[in-house]
Amino acid sequence: MNLPRDHSNIISSQRFESFLPSQRSECFLSAEARILECFYQRIWRRRVISWKNTMIKMAFTPYQLFLAGLMLITGSINTLSTKWADRQTSHFCDGSGANVTFEHPFLQGVGMFLGEFLCLLVFKFIWYSTARYRIERMIYKGDAASSVVRFWPINIKKDTRLVDGEQTFNPFIFWVASICDMLSTCLSYIALNYTSASSFQMLRGSVMVFTAILSVLFLRKNLTWKHWLGIFAVVIGLTIVGVSDVIFSKQPEGNHTNAEKLAGDALILIAMLFTSFQVVYEERFIGKYNIPPLQAVGWEGIFGFSTLGLLLIPFYFIIVPTSNSGPDHRLEDVLSAFCQMRDNWIIILATFGNVLSIAFFNFAGVSVTKELSSTTRMVLDSGRTLIIWIVSLALQWQAFYSLQVLGFIILVIGMGIYNGVWEHLFRLCVSRPPISSERSQLLPSHDDVTVYESNSNRPLVVWSEAERQYIGDKLVSLEPLNNEHIKYLQDLEINGSLDFWTEIIAAAKPIDVRIKQSEFDQYASEFKQRSLPFRVLVDDVQAVIDDEKQKIDAESLKRQFKSRFFGQSKADIVGTYVSYNEILAFLEEKAQADSQHIAVVDIGRTYENRAIKGISIKFNPAATRNIWIDCGIHAREWITPAACIWMVDKLIDEYNKNDATVTSLLNYWNVYIAPSLNPDGYEYSRTTSRLWRKSRARGTTGSCFGVDLNRNYPRKWMTGGASSSPCSDTYAGPSAGSEPETKGVINFLQSKIGTWDMYMSFHSYGQWWFTPYGYDTSLPANYNSQYAKAQIGVNAIRSVNSARTYDIGSVAQLLYIASGSTVDWAYDDLKIPFANTIELPPKSASPGFVLPPSEAPGVCHETYVGMKAFLAAIKQELQSSMSG
């Protein structure tokens, strides 16, 4: 058997369906003929994956599914109970004996707000009943923790999810939401006096469109084409249901003029707009202040109950031309309503159901808004129409029209498209069956098998199946209370098997770590023995990665579809997660489009002999000053290459469109951008191990791979905050500047030494804006100036997304000692006056490095806006110093 020795032609990533790993294994052979021998030594090491773990996870967590179901069921009960009450007749209480229906929408609205107010009482009850557990947790997490506290037994197991959240917000922010709710209810009622019920049914679908648009405008949501298609299908389905009433109903729906119908339809649309604004407003503030949904609903209930309750007094004296409330035509006759309730016990029962169900419905709805989004809430809410229709048919409250079936089928299809249900079911149907469990008991888990050429670093062949190597792994937040805990965690970082997602900072500062499923019980026991508080943030890391991969695959398929069927010569990769080859193709495309001003530059080669490339943008031939931006030095931080690609695209595009700020910047500077300083690691994280951080250099031990390139730079190398262990994620390499990736960057920047004004390196995650230094707690000479410019950048980011909170300062003072970093080398050795590192969103460990692809464009855009403001401020200072 003759297998090629050339690395570019070797058999790579050969997949075997039953070979499912989680750790790496190598065989070093002197002859290619032993490749199969080595493989068969490992082939028996198979691991069984249960059927539920091989299928792609559904879009919702079990808790979110519960909330969605609760919202649909209680919302349907609420509508049906209202409809039940409206169908009841009783004597009008004026002595005339007239029999009238119970139509008191404003009083029913007050009852609904009363139901919401009950949520606040429930919240307070849970709040006080769980006080002990929350105080305990605060002691272990807060600044009051001491060396004595750690001996106090921890008991924070009680579920406090319903009351967890911030309590430092102004409750009056919910007055706006309650007013919107009231206005929507009142306008809908008034509209029904001017137009038909079928018009209301057809137009209520507009609430989803309005909510989607407002979410994009005010929440900076990125709705994909699938979301818009799903919304469109739901709206069409609701419209068909309404049209069927118009076509087939034998009962006329009122005698309204065209002008009245037009006015009524307009009022319905305005009412839906208020509803949309309400749910988007709720999402904005509940998310911003992390307010418990139960509490939020309660405050809305208080404001709505008090406001609408007071309005019932003037409503009693307002006479309207058309009303079914009674012969006296009052806008709302509360006295008559209570009299009718006394006369008909069914009205009391229906009203009680209405009050109780609205409490559950709005709690579930606001929870869905907080857990998912306001648009998802409105799409799910449309499903109530189907439930109400089925129950109404069963109770013979309405006639059956076959066209309605088509409408509801389209509605359900639309809901499935929006929530990704059909795509998940399709993947489930085509996914591979579970492997027999007989042999799985025999083996440890393995990631892949790599065969190396004798006395060479080149792999001959790799067998790999690492797509699901994080099944059952937990993402855990640790809360060290004292120096003993800090020392323990530092030892684990160097010698343990934990994957630290955030750095060890200080006591009372949370640390996010990933723990393997097989080791979780062991570490949990150790944490408890040491009285080290911890909580699980993500129960199955693989589920998060699966969801990310599914979305990336869908985006990739969409790009290919556009390229093939819509004549796009190049796939648009801006704002997405793509392969390194696609990044290189993008750079070449930009250079070919304007070769006079844009060029691809060679920076160096990687350990695996990939080319490290960047792009130079030189629009002003007279410009002599340069700035540098790099991304992707850590492999798993996928959002950073996407941010660099975004900047390349927007800088060129906006310069060509004569944007004043960009034109000024690019006429002053030549710009160099390197989207990935670690192509080997980046590709490995894409194909084999999603959470890989380092490069792919083979260690001296033969069993551990990679160097943390951001610890390998020669400035103060290995003086703190780095590891000498090749197996550590912060391994600084065998010597300062030892890695080919590091040498390439050093040589490139040193070739233009003295011309650099700014160095920026993007990382993730945490929302930090760092200045030098990392190797000790001293500050650079121009720290105040660097801080001020960073603050300008952060303010610009917040102008786009006010939810972003970046901390600014030196690496060592804000976080930890970290020697051998790019930023310290750039500032000290190259004398670049503005040398910064930015840790991009998210802020928290969930999703951490696995930022959903849908959020990438928003993060890239706001970062680009911040960088423009930051660079403009630097330019202004440099020009001022030159003129001075």
Tab-separated table of N, CA and C in Angstrom, residues 370-446:
chain	number	residue	atom	x	y	z
A	370	LYS	N	-38.367	37.201	27.862
A	370	LYS	CA	-37.047	37.263	28.498
A	370	LYS	C	-36.166	36.111	28.052
A	371	GLU	N	-36.734	34.905	27.966
A	371	GLU	CA	-35.947	33.720	27.611
A	371	GLU	C	-35.615	33.677	26.131
A	372	LEU	N	-36.560	34.137	25.280
A	372	LEU	CA	-36.371	34.024	23.836
A	372	LEU	C	-36.390	35.409	23.204
A	373	SER	N	-37.576	35.907	22.861
A	373	SER	CA	-37.675	37.250	22.296
A	373	SER	C	-39.141	37.637	22.214
A	374	SER	N	-39.382	38.940	22.034
A	374	SER	CA	-40.754	39.423	21.909
A	374	SER	C	-41.391	38.930	20.613
A	375	THR	N	-40.611	38.829	19.550
A	375	THR	CA	-41.160	38.328	18.286
A	375	THR	C	-41.578	36.869	18.413
A	376	THR	N	-40.750	36.057	19.063
A	376	THR	CA	-41.111	34.661	19.291
A	376	THR	C	-42.397	34.570	20.113
A	377	ARG	N	-42.528	35.455	21.081
A	377	ARG	CA	-43.745	35.473	21.904
A	377	ARG	C	-44.985	35.715	21.044
A	378	MET	N	-44.915	36.674	20.126
A	378	MET	CA	-46.072	36.979	19.283
A	378	MET	C	-46.380	35.846	18.307
A	379	VAL	N	-45.335	35.217	17.777
A	379	VAL	CA	-45.550	34.092	16.862
A	379	VAL	C	-46.213	32.930	17.597
A	380	LEU	N	-45.716	32.623	18.802
A	380	LEU	CA	-46.328	31.553	19.593
A	380	LEU	C	-47.765	31.903	19.971
A	381	ASP	N	-47.990	33.179	20.280
A	381	ASP	CA	-49.317	33.611	20.703
A	381	ASP	C	-50.350	33.403	19.601
A	382	SER	N	-49.895	33.465	18.340
A	382	SER	CA	-50.836	33.253	17.239
A	382	SER	C	-51.414	31.846	17.258
A	383	GLY	N	-50.698	30.906	17.896
A	383	GLY	CA	-51.192	29.541	17.985
A	383	GLY	C	-52.453	29.414	18.808
A	384	ARG	N	-52.711	30.441	19.638
A	384	ARG	CA	-53.967	30.416	20.410
A	384	ARG	C	-55.181	30.341	19.497
A	385	THR	N	-55.090	30.965	18.342
A	385	THR	CA	-56.231	30.998	17.425
A	385	THR	C	-56.697	29.592	17.066
A	386	LEU	N	-55.736	28.690	16.878
A	386	LEU	CA	-56.090	27.313	16.519
A	386	LEU	C	-56.799	26.616	17.673
A	387	ILE	N	-56.272	26.767	18.885
A	387	ILE	CA	-56.893	26.123	20.055
A	387	ILE	C	-58.298	26.664	20.269
A	388	ILE	N	-58.440	27.989	20.175
A	388	ILE	CA	-59.754	28.611	20.387
A	388	ILE	C	-60.736	28.142	19.326
A	389	TRP	N	-60.272	28.007	18.098
A	389	TRP	CA	-61.143	27.535	17.007
A	389	TRP	C	-61.646	26.130	17.267
A	390	ILE	N	-60.740	25.236	17.702
A	390	ILE	CA	-61.128	23.843	17.952
A	390	ILE	C	-62.149	23.766	19.087
A	391	VAL	N	-61.893	24.498	20.183
A	391	VAL	CA	-62.828	24.476	21.316
A	391	VAL	C	-64.157	25.100	20.930
A	392	SER	N	-64.111	26.199	20.178
A	392	SER	CA	-65.352	26.859	19.754
A	392	SER	C	-66.193	25.951	18.873
A	393	LEU	N	-65.551	25.166	18.006
A	393	LEU	CA	-66.282	24.203	17.193
A	393	LEU	C	-66.924	23.130	18.064
A	394	ALA	N	-66.142	22.655	19.045
A	394	ALA	CA	-66.658	21.609	19.930
A	394	ALA	C	-67.870	22.100	20.729
A	395	LEU	N	-67.847	23.372	21.119
A	395	LEU	CA	-68.953	23.946	21.901
A	395	LEU	C	-70.050	24.533	21.015
A	396	GLN	N	-69.855	24.394	19.682
A	396	GLN	CA	-70.825	24.909	18.702
A	396	GLN	C	-71.032	26.414	18.855
A	397	TRP	N	-69.948	27.092	19.153
A	397	TRP	CA	-70.008	28.552	19.228
A	397	TRP	C	-69.820	29.185	17.857
A	398	GLN	N	-69.312	28.423	16.907
A	398	GLN	CA	-69.139	28.952	15.570
A	398	GLN	C	-69.262	27.818	14.567
A	399	ALA	N	-69.491	28.203	13.314
A	399	ALA	CA	-69.673	27.213	12.248
A	399	ALA	C	-68.312	26.789	11.701
A	400	PHE	N	-68.292	25.608	11.087
A	400	PHE	CA	-67.059	25.091	10.491
A	400	PHE	C	-67.000	25.480	9.019
A	401	TYR	N	-65.842	26.050	8.629
A	401	TYR	CA	-65.596	26.377	7.229
A	401	TYR	C	-64.293	25.699	6.827
A	402	SER	N	-64.351	24.958	5.729
A	402	SER	CA	-63.191	24.162	5.321
A	402	SER	C	-61.972	25.031	5.018
A	403	LEU	N	-62.190	26.263	4.552
A	403	LEU	CA	-61.072	27.141	4.228
A	403	LEU	C	-60.244	27.472	5.476
A	404	GLN	N	-60.906	27.443	6.633
A	404	GLN	CA	-60.180	27.720	7.871
A	404	GLN	C	-59.112	26.664	8.141
A	405	VAL	N	-59.394	25.429	7.737
A	405	VAL	CA	-58.407	24.357	7.934
A	405	VAL	C	-57.113	24.698	7.197
A	406	LEU	N	-57.255	25.159	5.942
A	406	LEU	CA	-56.072	25.571	5.178
A	406	LEU	C	-55.337	26.698	5.887
A	407	GLY	N	-56.095	27.660	6.398
A	407	GLY	CA	-55.469	28.775	7.110
A	407	GLY	C	-54.673	28.315	8.316
A	408	PHE	N	-55.242	27.393	9.086
A	408	PHE	CA	-54.543	26.919	10.292
A	408	PHE	C	-53.349	26.041	9.938
A	409	ILE	N	-53.436	25.297	8.843
A	409	ILE	CA	-52.272	24.503	8.405
A	409	ILE	C	-51.107	25.431	8.065
A	410	ILE	N	-51.414	26.495	7.322
A	410	ILE	CA	-50.362	27.461	6.974
A	410	ILE	C	-49.827	28.135	8.232
A	411	LEU	N	-50.717	28.441	9.179
A	411	LEU	CA	-50.287	29.054	10.434
A	411	LEU	C	-49.305	28.155	11.186
A	412	VAL	N	-49.640	26.870	11.298
A	412	VAL	CA	-48.763	25.929	12.001
A	412	VAL	C	-47.443	25.771	11.266
A	413	ILE	N	-47.492	25.716	9.943
A	413	ILE	CA	-46.254	25.622	9.163
A	413	ILE	C	-45.381	26.854	9.420
A	414	GLY	N	-45.993	28.020	9.445
A	414	GLY	CA	-45.250	29.246	9.696
A	414	GLY	C	-44.608	29.269	11.075
A	415	MET	N	-45.358	28.820	12.087
A	415	MET	CA	-44.785	28.754	13.429
A	415	MET	C	-43.603	27.800	13.458
A	416	GLY	N	-43.728	26.680	12.747
A	416	GLY	CA	-42.628	25.722	12.706
A	416	GLY	C	-41.410	26.264	11.996
A	417	ILE	N	-41.629	27.023	10.913
A	417	ILE	CA	-40.503	27.627	10.192
A	417	ILE	C	-39.799	28.636	11.075
A	418	TYR	N	-40.577	29.488	11.728
A	418	TYR	CA	-39.975	30.539	12.561
A	418	TYR	C	-39.125	29.950	13.683
A	419	ASN	N	-39.631	28.904	14.322
A	419	ASN	CA	-38.933	28.319	15.463
A	419	ASN	C	-37.971	27.194	15.089
A	420	GLY	N	-37.810	26.915	13.801
A	420	GLY	CA	-36.848	25.916	13.366
A	420	GLY	C	-37.272	24.483	13.613
A	421	VAL	N	-38.569	24.262	13.866
A	421	VAL	CA	-39.041	22.922	14.210
A	421	VAL	C	-38.879	21.961	13.035
A	422	TRP	N	-39.265	22.415	11.830
A	422	TRP	CA	-39.220	21.502	10.683
A	422	TRP	C	-37.782	21.128	10.345
A	423	GLU	N	-36.890	22.080	10.471
A	423	GLU	CA	-35.481	21.781	10.194
A	423	GLU	C	-34.939	20.768	11.189
A	424	HIS	N	-35.315	20.926	12.469
A	424	HIS	CA	-34.877	19.969	13.492
A	424	HIS	C	-35.440	18.578	13.224
A	425	LEU	N	-36.731	18.517	12.863
A	425	LEU	CA	-37.332	17.213	12.589
A	425	LEU	C	-36.696	16.550	11.383
A	426	PHE	N	-36.369	17.347	10.364
A	426	PHE	CA	-35.699	16.795	9.195
A	426	PHE	C	-34.347	16.218	9.570
A	427	ARG	N	-33.583	16.960	10.362
A	427	ARG	CA	-32.274	16.475	10.783
A	427	ARG	C	-32.405	15.209	11.633
A	428	LEU	N	-33.458	15.163	12.452
A	428	LEU	CA	-33.678	13.985	13.276
A	428	LEU	C	-33.960	12.757	12.401
A	429	CYS	N	-34.730	12.983	11.341
A	429	CYS	CA	-35.081	11.858	10.471
A	429	CYS	C	-33.880	11.312	9.707
A	430	VAL	N	-32.951	12.205	9.343
A	430	VAL	CA	-31.825	11.757	8.541
A	430	VAL	C	-30.581	11.476	9.373
A	431	SER	N	-30.666	11.689	10.705
A	431	SER	CA	-29.481	11.445	11.532
A	431	SER	C	-29.230	9.957	11.658
A	432	ARG	N	-27.973	9.593	11.943
A	432	ARG	CA	-27.605	8.177	11.987
A	432	ARG	C	-28.197	7.505	13.213
A	433	PRO	N	-28.502	6.231	13.147
A	433	PRO	CA	-29.086	5.516	14.277
A	433	PRO	C	-28.075	5.344	15.385
A	434	PRO	N	-28.548	5.071	16.592
A	434	PRO	CA	-27.619	4.883	17.697
A	434	PRO	C	-26.768	3.641	17.520
A	435	ILE	N	-25.563	3.715	18.073
A	435	ILE	CA	-24.626	2.600	17.973
A	435	ILE	C	-24.954	1.576	19.052
A	436	SER	N	-24.733	0.337	18.735
A	436	SER	CA	-24.954	-0.705	19.725
A	436	SER	C	-24.118	-0.448	20.957
A	437	SER	N	-24.701	-0.667	22.110
A	437	SER	CA	-24.014	-0.328	23.361
A	437	SER	C	-23.161	-1.473	23.894
A	438	GLU	N	-23.110	-2.606	23.186
A	438	GLU	CA	-22.406	-3.757	23.747
A	438	GLU	C	-20.924	-3.476	23.961
A	439	ARG	N	-20.301	-2.790	22.944
A	439	ARG	CA	-18.863	-2.597	23.030
A	439	ARG	C	-18.496	-1.299	23.729
A	440	SER	N	-19.483	-0.416	23.940
A	440	SER	CA	-19.144	0.881	24.504
A	440	SER	C	-18.658	0.784	25.937
A	441	GLN	N	-19.009	-0.265	26.622
A	441	GLN	CA	-18.604	-0.405	28.010
A	441	GLN	C	-17.106	-0.665	28.127
A	442	LEU	N	-16.472	-1.122	27.042
A	442	LEU	CA	-15.080	-1.566	27.136
A	442	LEU	C	-14.088	-0.424	27.085
A	443	LEU	N	-14.471	0.698	26.499
A	443	LEU	CA	-13.485	1.669	26.084
A	443	LEU	C	-13.552	3.012	26.749
A	444	PRO	N	-12.418	3.664	26.920
A	444	PRO	CA	-12.400	5.075	27.239
A	444	PRO	C	-12.720	5.863	25.985
A	445	SER	N	-13.014	7.162	26.160
A	445	SER	CA	-13.331	8.005	25.022
A	445	SER	C	-12.065	8.479	24.353
A	446	HIS	N	-12.095	8.566	23.022
A	446	HIS	CA	-10.960	9.098	22.292
A	446	HIS	C	-11.433	10.050	21.226
